[in-house]
Short mmCIF file of C-alpha atoms in Angstrom, two decimals:
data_model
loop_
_atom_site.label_atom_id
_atom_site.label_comp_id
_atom_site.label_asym_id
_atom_site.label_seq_id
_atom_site.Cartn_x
_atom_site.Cartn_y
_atom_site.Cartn_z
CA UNK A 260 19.68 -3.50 -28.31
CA UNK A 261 17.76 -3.35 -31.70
CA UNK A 262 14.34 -4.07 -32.25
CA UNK A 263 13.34 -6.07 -35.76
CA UNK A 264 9.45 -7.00 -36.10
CA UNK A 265 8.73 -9.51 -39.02
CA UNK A 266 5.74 -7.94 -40.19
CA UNK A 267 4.37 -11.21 -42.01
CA UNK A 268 4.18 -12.36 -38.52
CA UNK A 269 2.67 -9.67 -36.86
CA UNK A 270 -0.99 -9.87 -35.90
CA UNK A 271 -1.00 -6.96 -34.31
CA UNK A 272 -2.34 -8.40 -31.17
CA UNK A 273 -1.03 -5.50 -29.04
CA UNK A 274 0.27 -6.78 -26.32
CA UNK A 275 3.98 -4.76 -27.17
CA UNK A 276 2.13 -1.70 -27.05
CA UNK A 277 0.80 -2.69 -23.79
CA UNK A 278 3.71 -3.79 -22.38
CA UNK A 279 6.22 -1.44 -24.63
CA UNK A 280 4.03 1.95 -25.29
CA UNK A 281 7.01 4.38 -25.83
CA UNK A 282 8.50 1.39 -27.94
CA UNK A 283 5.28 0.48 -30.48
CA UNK A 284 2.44 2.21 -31.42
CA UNK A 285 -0.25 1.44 -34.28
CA UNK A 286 -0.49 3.90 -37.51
CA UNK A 287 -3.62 5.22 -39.35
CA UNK A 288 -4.08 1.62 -40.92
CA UNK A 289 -3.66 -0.81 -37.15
CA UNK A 290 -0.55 -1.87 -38.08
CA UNK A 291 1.93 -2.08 -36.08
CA UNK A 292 5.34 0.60 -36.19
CA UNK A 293 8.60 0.59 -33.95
CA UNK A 294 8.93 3.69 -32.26
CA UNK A 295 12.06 3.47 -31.29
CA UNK A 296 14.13 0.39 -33.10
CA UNK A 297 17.60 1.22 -31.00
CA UNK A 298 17.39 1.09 -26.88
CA UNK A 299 20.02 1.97 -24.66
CA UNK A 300 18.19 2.58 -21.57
CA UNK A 301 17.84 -0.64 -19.16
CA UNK A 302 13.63 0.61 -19.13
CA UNK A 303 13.49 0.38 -22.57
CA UNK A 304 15.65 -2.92 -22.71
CA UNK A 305 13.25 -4.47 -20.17
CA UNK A 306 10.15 -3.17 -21.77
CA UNK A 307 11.42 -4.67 -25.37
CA UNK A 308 12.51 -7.99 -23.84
CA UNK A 309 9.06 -7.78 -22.18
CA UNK A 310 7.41 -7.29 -25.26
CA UNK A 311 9.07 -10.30 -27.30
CA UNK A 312 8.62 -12.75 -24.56
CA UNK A 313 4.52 -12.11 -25.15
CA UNK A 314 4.06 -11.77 -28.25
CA UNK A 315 2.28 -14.56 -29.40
CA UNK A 316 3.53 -15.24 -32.41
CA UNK A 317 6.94 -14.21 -32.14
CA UNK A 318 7.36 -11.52 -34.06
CA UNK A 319 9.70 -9.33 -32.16
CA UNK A 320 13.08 -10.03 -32.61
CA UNK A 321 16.07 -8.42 -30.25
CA UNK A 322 19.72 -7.76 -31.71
CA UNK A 323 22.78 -6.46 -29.72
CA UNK A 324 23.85 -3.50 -31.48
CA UNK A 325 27.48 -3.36 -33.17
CA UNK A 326 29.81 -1.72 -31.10
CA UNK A 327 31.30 1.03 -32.63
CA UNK A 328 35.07 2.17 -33.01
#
């Protein structure tokens, strides 16, 4: 699962870090960075599902990752 964030969205609200906090974090500036943009784990998948469903203004954005051959 991959993790996209449209930053022109983002309000940094924080509930992802919240609900996500070895996912996002905010830098020097309060803006918000990915962490980790690839999860494997099924904690981490949770956690980043979690973390889309509240975001209030939809922001996060989860991808299936390619498979590779």
């Amino acid at each position: 699962m991959r993790i996209d964030v449209d930053m022109k969205k983002c309000i940094c609200a924080g509930m992802c870090i919240s609900l996500a906090p070895t996912l996002f974090d905010l830098d020097g500036n309060s803006r918000l960075i990915v962490i980790k943009s690839e999860c494997t784990s099924p904690d981490d998948i949770k956690e980043a599902q979690d973390a889309m469903a509240c975001c209030p203004v939809e922001a996060i954005r989860l991808t299936d990752l390619a498979p590779t051959e």
